[in-house]
């Protein structure tokens, strides 16, 4: 039986998973793996458990592409590995479904944009230094 399995992630413990969880449930995900971890960190235990649970014919569903990761190589590697195993990928916000050629193209465009967006976010230390230099 093919399953829709959700993966939800927030970057910090003080963020909430409620919006993602609700969207994944409405999208028909019976099982949802959740964690608080940075998207640039490839070592995410819940994501690993989720990937292990997926079987051919299943679909991995995320609320937004950057919840799976922000590194272009990681996103491409994860989705390629799923595809090799016969697992589909879907991102609800971007309306990406990799079950066809157009969906695969759309995935690669949005994955590149997610990495670009990550490059725009200044590291916290740089923000602190900038703020400190203005207040002294």
Coordinates of N, CA and C in Angstrom, one line a residue:
X1 N 0.8 -1.2 0.0 CA 0.0 0.0 0.0 C 0.9 1.2 0.0
X2 N 0.7 2.1 -1.0 CA 1.5 3.4 -1.1 C 1.0 4.3 0.0
X3 N 2.1 4.9 0.6 CA 1.8 5.9 1.7 C 2.3 7.3 1.3
X4 N 1.7 8.3 2.0 CA 2.2 9.7 1.9 C 2.8 9.9 3.3
X5 N 4.1 10.1 3.3 CA 4.8 10.3 4.6 C 5.3 11.7 4.6
X6 N 5.0 12.4 5.7 CA 5.4 13.8 5.8 C 6.7 14.0 6.6
X7 N 7.4 15.1 6.3 CA 8.6 15.5 7.0 C 8.5 17.0 7.3
X8 N 8.5 17.3 8.6 CA 8.4 18.7 9.0 C 9.6 19.1 9.8
X9 N 10.1 20.3 9.6 CA 11.3 20.7 10.3 C 11.3 22.2 10.6
X10 N 11.7 22.6 11.8 CA 12.0 24.0 12.1 C 13.4 24.1 12.4
X11 N 14.0 25.3 12.3 CA 15.4 25.5 12.5 C 15.8 25.6 14.0
X12 N 14.9 26.0 14.8 CA 15.2 26.2 16.3 C 14.1 25.6 17.1
X13 N 14.4 25.3 18.4 CA 13.4 24.8 19.3 C 12.3 25.7 19.6
X14 N 12.5 27.1 19.5 CA 11.5 28.0 19.8 C 10.5 28.3 18.7
X15 N 10.7 27.7 17.5 CA 9.8 27.8 16.4 C 8.8 26.6 16.6
X16 N 7.6 26.7 15.8 CA 6.6 25.8 16.0 C 6.3 25.0 14.7
X17 N 5.9 23.8 14.9 CA 5.7 22.9 13.7 C 4.2 22.8 13.4
X18 N 3.3 23.5 14.1 CA 1.9 23.4 13.9 C 1.4 23.6 12.5
X19 N 1.9 24.7 11.8 CA 1.4 25.0 10.5 C 1.8 23.9 9.5
X20 N 3.1 23.4 9.6 CA 3.5 22.3 8.7 C 2.7 21.0 9.0
X21 N 2.6 20.7 10.3 CA 1.9 19.5 10.7 C 0.5 19.5 10.1
X22 N -0.3 20.6 10.3 CA -1.6 20.7 9.8 C -1.7 20.5 8.2
X23 N -0.8 21.2 7.5 CA -0.8 21.1 6.1 C -0.5 19.7 5.6
X24 N 0.5 19.0 6.3 CA 0.8 17.6 5.9 C -0.3 16.7 6.2
X25 N -1.0 16.9 7.3 CA -2.2 16.1 7.6 C -3.3 16.2 6.6
X26 N -3.5 17.5 6.2 CA -4.5 17.8 5.2 C -4.2 17.2 3.8
X27 N -2.8 17.0 3.6 CA -2.4 16.5 2.3 C -2.4 14.9 2.4
X28 N -2.9 14.4 3.4 CA -3.1 12.9 3.5 C -1.9 12.1 4.1
X29 N -1.0 12.8 4.8 CA 0.1 12.1 5.4 C -0.3 11.4 6.7
X30 N -0.2 10.1 6.7 CA -0.6 9.4 7.9 C 0.5 9.4 8.9
X31 N 1.7 9.5 8.5 CA 2.9 9.5 9.4 C 3.7 10.8 9.1
X32 N 4.1 11.5 10.1 CA 4.8 12.7 10.0 C 6.0 12.7 10.9
X33 N 7.2 12.8 10.3 CA 8.5 12.9 11.1 C 8.8 14.4 11.3
X34 N 9.1 14.7 12.6 CA 9.3 16.1 12.9 C 10.6 16.3 13.6
X35 N 11.3 17.4 13.4 CA 12.5 17.7 14.1 C 12.8 19.2 14.1
X36 N 13.7 19.6 15.0 CA 14.2 21.0 15.1 C 15.7 20.9 14.8
X37 N 16.1 21.3 13.6 CA 17.5 21.2 13.2 C 17.7 22.2 12.0
X38 N 18.9 22.7 11.9 CA 19.2 23.6 10.8 C 19.1 22.8 9.4
X39 N 18.6 23.5 8.4 CA 18.4 22.9 7.1 C 19.8 22.7 6.4
X40 N 20.8 23.4 6.9 CA 22.1 23.3 6.2 C 22.9 22.1 6.9
X41 N 22.3 21.5 8.0 CA 22.9 20.4 8.6 C 22.3 19.1 8.0
X42 N 23.2 18.4 7.3 CA 22.7 17.1 6.6 C 22.4 16.0 7.6
X43 N 23.0 16.0 8.8 CA 22.8 15.0 9.8 C 21.5 15.3 10.6
X44 N 20.4 14.8 10.2 CA 19.1 15.0 10.9 C 18.5 13.6 11.1
X45 N 18.5 13.2 12.4 CA 18.0 11.8 12.7 C 16.6 11.5 12.2
X46 N 15.7 12.5 12.4 CA 14.3 12.2 12.0 C 14.2 12.1 10.5
X47 N 14.9 12.9 9.7 CA 14.9 12.8 8.3 C 15.5 11.4 7.9
X48 N 16.5 10.9 8.6 CA 17.1 9.6 8.2 C 16.1 8.5 8.5
X49 N 15.3 8.6 9.6 CA 14.3 7.6 9.9 C 13.2 7.7 8.9
X50 N 12.8 8.9 8.5 CA 11.8 9.0 7.4 C 12.2 8.4 6.1
X51 N 13.5 8.6 5.7 CA 14.0 8.1 4.5 C 14.0 6.5 4.5
X52 N 14.4 6.0 5.7 CA 14.4 4.5 5.8 C 13.0 3.9 5.8
X53 N 12.0 4.7 6.2 CA 10.6 4.2 6.2 C 10.0 4.2 4.8
X54 N 10.5 5.0 3.9 CA 9.9 5.1 2.6 C 10.1 3.9 1.7
X55 N 9.1 3.4 1.0 CA 9.2 2.3 0.2 C 8.7 2.7 -1.3
X56 N 9.1 1.9 -2.2 CA 8.7 2.1 -3.6 C 7.2 2.4 -3.7
X57 N 6.9 3.4 -4.4 CA 5.5 3.8 -4.5 C 5.0 4.9 -3.5
X58 N 5.8 5.0 -2.4 CA 5.4 6.0 -1.4 C 5.8 7.4 -1.9
X59 N 5.3 8.4 -1.2 CA 5.6 9.8 -1.5 C 6.0 10.5 -0.3
X60 N 7.2 11.1 -0.3 CA 7.7 12.0 0.7 C 7.1 13.4 0.5
X61 N 6.4 13.9 1.5 CA 5.8 15.2 1.4 C 6.3 16.2 2.4
X62 N 6.7 17.4 1.9 CA 7.1 18.5 2.8 C 6.2 19.7 2.6
X63 N 6.2 20.5 3.6 CA 5.3 21.7 3.5 C 6.0 22.7 2.5
X64 N 7.3 22.9 2.6 CA 8.0 23.8 1.7 C 9.4 23.2 1.4
X65 N 9.9 23.4 0.3 CA 11.1 22.7 -0.2 C 12.3 23.0 0.8
X66 N 12.4 24.2 1.4 CA 13.5 24.5 2.3 C 13.4 23.8 3.6
X67 N 12.3 23.1 3.9 CA 12.2 22.3 5.1 C 13.0 21.0 4.9
X68 N 13.1 20.5 3.7 CA 13.9 19.3 3.4 C 15.4 19.7 3.5
X69 N 15.8 20.9 3.1 CA 17.2 21.3 3.1 C 17.4 22.5 2.3
X70 N 18.5 23.3 2.5 CA 18.7 24.5 1.7 C 19.9 24.3 0.8
X71 N 20.7 23.3 1.0 CA 21.9 23.1 0.2 C 21.5 22.4 -1.1
X72 N 21.8 23.0 -2.2 CA 21.4 22.4 -3.5 C 21.9 21.0 -3.7
X73 N 23.2 20.8 -3.4 CA 23.7 19.4 -3.6 C 22.9 18.4 -2.7
X74 N 22.6 18.8 -1.5 CA 21.9 17.9 -0.6 C 20.4 17.6 -1.1
X75 N 19.7 18.7 -1.5 CA 18.4 18.5 -2.0 C 18.4 17.6 -3.2
X76 N 19.3 17.8 -4.1 CA 19.4 17.0 -5.4 C 19.7 15.6 -5.0
X77 N 20.6 15.4 -4.1 CA 21.0 14.0 -3.7 C 19.9 13.3 -3.0
X78 N 19.2 13.9 -2.1 CA 18.0 13.3 -1.4 C 17.0 12.9 -2.4
X79 N 16.6 13.8 -3.3 CA 15.5 13.5 -4.3 C 15.9 12.4 -5.3
X80 N 17.2 12.5 -5.7 CA 17.7 11.5 -6.6 C 17.7 10.1 -6.0
X81 N 18.1 10.0 -4.7 CA 18.1 8.7 -4.0 C 16.7 8.2 -3.9
X82 N 15.7 9.1 -3.6 CA 14.3 8.7 -3.5 C 13.8 8.1 -4.8
X83 N 14.2 8.9 -5.9 CA 13.7 8.5 -7.2 C 14.3 7.1 -7.6
X84 N 15.5 6.9 -7.3 CA 16.2 5.6 -7.6 C 15.4 4.4 -6.9
X85 N 14.9 4.7 -5.7 CA 14.1 3.7 -4.9 C 12.7 3.7 -5.3
X86 N 12.2 4.5 -6.3 CA 10.8 4.4 -6.7 C 9.9 5.2 -5.8
X87 N 10.5 6.2 -5.0 CA 9.8 7.0 -4.1 C 9.6 8.4 -4.7
X88 N 8.4 8.9 -4.7 CA 8.1 10.2 -5.2 C 8.3 11.3 -4.2
X89 N 8.4 12.5 -4.6 CA 8.6 13.7 -3.7 C 7.6 14.7 -4.1
X90 N 7.1 15.4 -3.0 CA 6.1 16.5 -3.2 C 6.4 17.6 -2.2
X91 N 6.4 18.8 -2.7 CA 6.4 20.0 -1.8 C 5.1 20.8 -2.0
X92 N 4.4 20.9 -0.9 CA 3.1 21.5 -1.0 C 3.1 23.0 -1.4
X93 N 3.9 23.8 -0.8 CA 3.9 25.2 -1.1 C 4.2 25.5 -2.5
X94 N 5.3 24.9 -3.0 CA 5.7 25.2 -4.4 C 4.9 24.3 -5.4
X95 N 4.1 23.4 -4.9 CA 3.3 22.5 -5.8 C 4.2 21.7 -6.7
X96 N 5.3 21.2 -6.1 CA 6.2 20.3 -6.9 C 5.9 18.9 -6.6
X97 N 5.8 18.1 -7.7 CA 5.6 16.7 -7.7 C 6.6 16.1 -8.7
X98 N 7.5 15.3 -8.2 CA 8.6 14.8 -9.1 C 8.2 13.5 -9.9
X99 N 6.9 13.3 -10.0 CA 6.4 12.1 -10.8 C 6.4 12.3 -12.3
X100 N 6.8 13.5 -12.8 CA 6.8 13.7 -14.2 C 8.0 14.7 -14.5
X101 N 8.3 14.8 -15.8 CA 9.4 15.6 -16.3 C 9.3 17.1 -15.8
X102 N 8.1 17.7 -16.0 CA 7.8 19.1 -15.6 C 8.1 19.2 -14.1
X103 N 7.6 18.3 -13.3 CA 7.8 18.4 -11.8 C 9.3 18.3 -11.5
X104 N 10.0 17.5 -12.2 CA 11.5 17.3 -11.9 C 12.2 18.6 -12.3
X105 N 11.8 19.3 -13.4 CA 12.4 20.6 -13.7 C 12.1 21.6 -12.7
X106 N 10.8 21.6 -12.3 CA 10.4 22.6 -11.3 C 11.2 22.4 -10.0
X107 N 11.4 21.1 -9.6 CA 12.2 20.8 -8.4 C 13.5 21.5 -8.5
X108 N 14.2 21.3 -9.6 CA 15.6 21.8 -9.7 C 15.7 23.3 -9.7
X109 N 14.7 24.0 -10.3 CA 14.6 25.4 -10.2 C 14.4 25.9 -8.8
X110 N 13.4 25.3 -8.1 CA 13.2 25.8 -6.7 C 14.3 25.4 -5.8
X111 N 15.0 24.3 -6.0 CA 16.1 23.9 -5.2 C 17.2 24.9 -5.3
X112 N 17.5 25.4 -6.5 CA 18.5 26.4 -6.7 C 18.1 27.7 -6.0
X113 N 16.8 28.1 -6.1 CA 16.3 29.3 -5.4 C 16.5 29.2 -3.9
X114 N 16.2 28.0 -3.3 CA 16.3 27.8 -1.9 C 17.8 28.0 -1.5
X115 N 18.7 27.5 -2.2 CA 20.1 27.7 -1.9 C 20.5 29.2 -2.0
X116 N 20.0 29.9 -3.1 CA 20.3 31.3 -3.2 C 19.7 32.1 -2.0
X117 N 18.5 31.7 -1.6 CA 17.9 32.4 -0.4 C 18.7 32.2 0.8
X118 N 19.3 31.0 1.0 CA 20.1 30.7 2.2 C 21.3 31.6 2.2
X119 N 21.9 31.9 1.0 CA 23.1 32.8 0.9 C 22.7 34.2 1.2
X120 N 21.5 34.6 1.2 CA 21.1 36.0 1.5 C 20.9 36.2 3.0
X121 N 20.8 35.1 3.7 CA 20.6 35.2 5.2 C 21.9 35.4 5.8
X122 N 22.2 36.5 6.5 CA 23.5 36.7 7.1 C 23.7 35.9 8.3
X123 N 24.9 35.4 8.5 CA 25.2 34.6 9.7 C 24.9 35.4 11.0
X124 N 24.4 34.8 12.0 CA 24.1 35.5 13.3 C 25.3 36.3 13.8
X125 N 26.5 35.8 13.7 CA 27.6 36.5 14.3 C 27.8 37.8 13.5
X126 N 27.6 37.8 12.2 CA 27.8 39.0 11.4 C 26.8 40.1 11.8
X127 N 25.6 39.7 12.1 CA 24.6 40.6 12.6 C 24.9 41.2 13.9
X128 N 25.4 40.4 14.8 CA 25.8 40.8 16.2 C 27.0 41.8 16.1
X129 N 28.0 41.5 15.2 CA 29.1 42.4 15.1 C 28.7 43.8 14.5
X130 N 27.8 43.7 13.5 CA 27.3 44.9 12.9 C 26.6 45.8 13.9
X131 N 25.7 45.2 14.7 CA 24.9 45.9 15.7 C 25.9 46.4 16.8
X132 N 26.9 45.6 17.2 CA 27.8 46.1 18.2 C 28.6 47.3 17.8
X133 N 29.0 47.3 16.5 CA 29.8 48.4 16.0 C 29.0 49.7 15.9
X134 N 27.7 49.6 15.8 CA 26.9 50.8 15.8 C 26.6 51.3 17.1
X135 N 26.7 50.5 18.2 CA 26.3 50.9 19.5 C 27.5 51.4 20.4
X136 N 28.7 51.2 19.8 CA 29.9 51.6 20.6 C 30.5 52.9 20.1

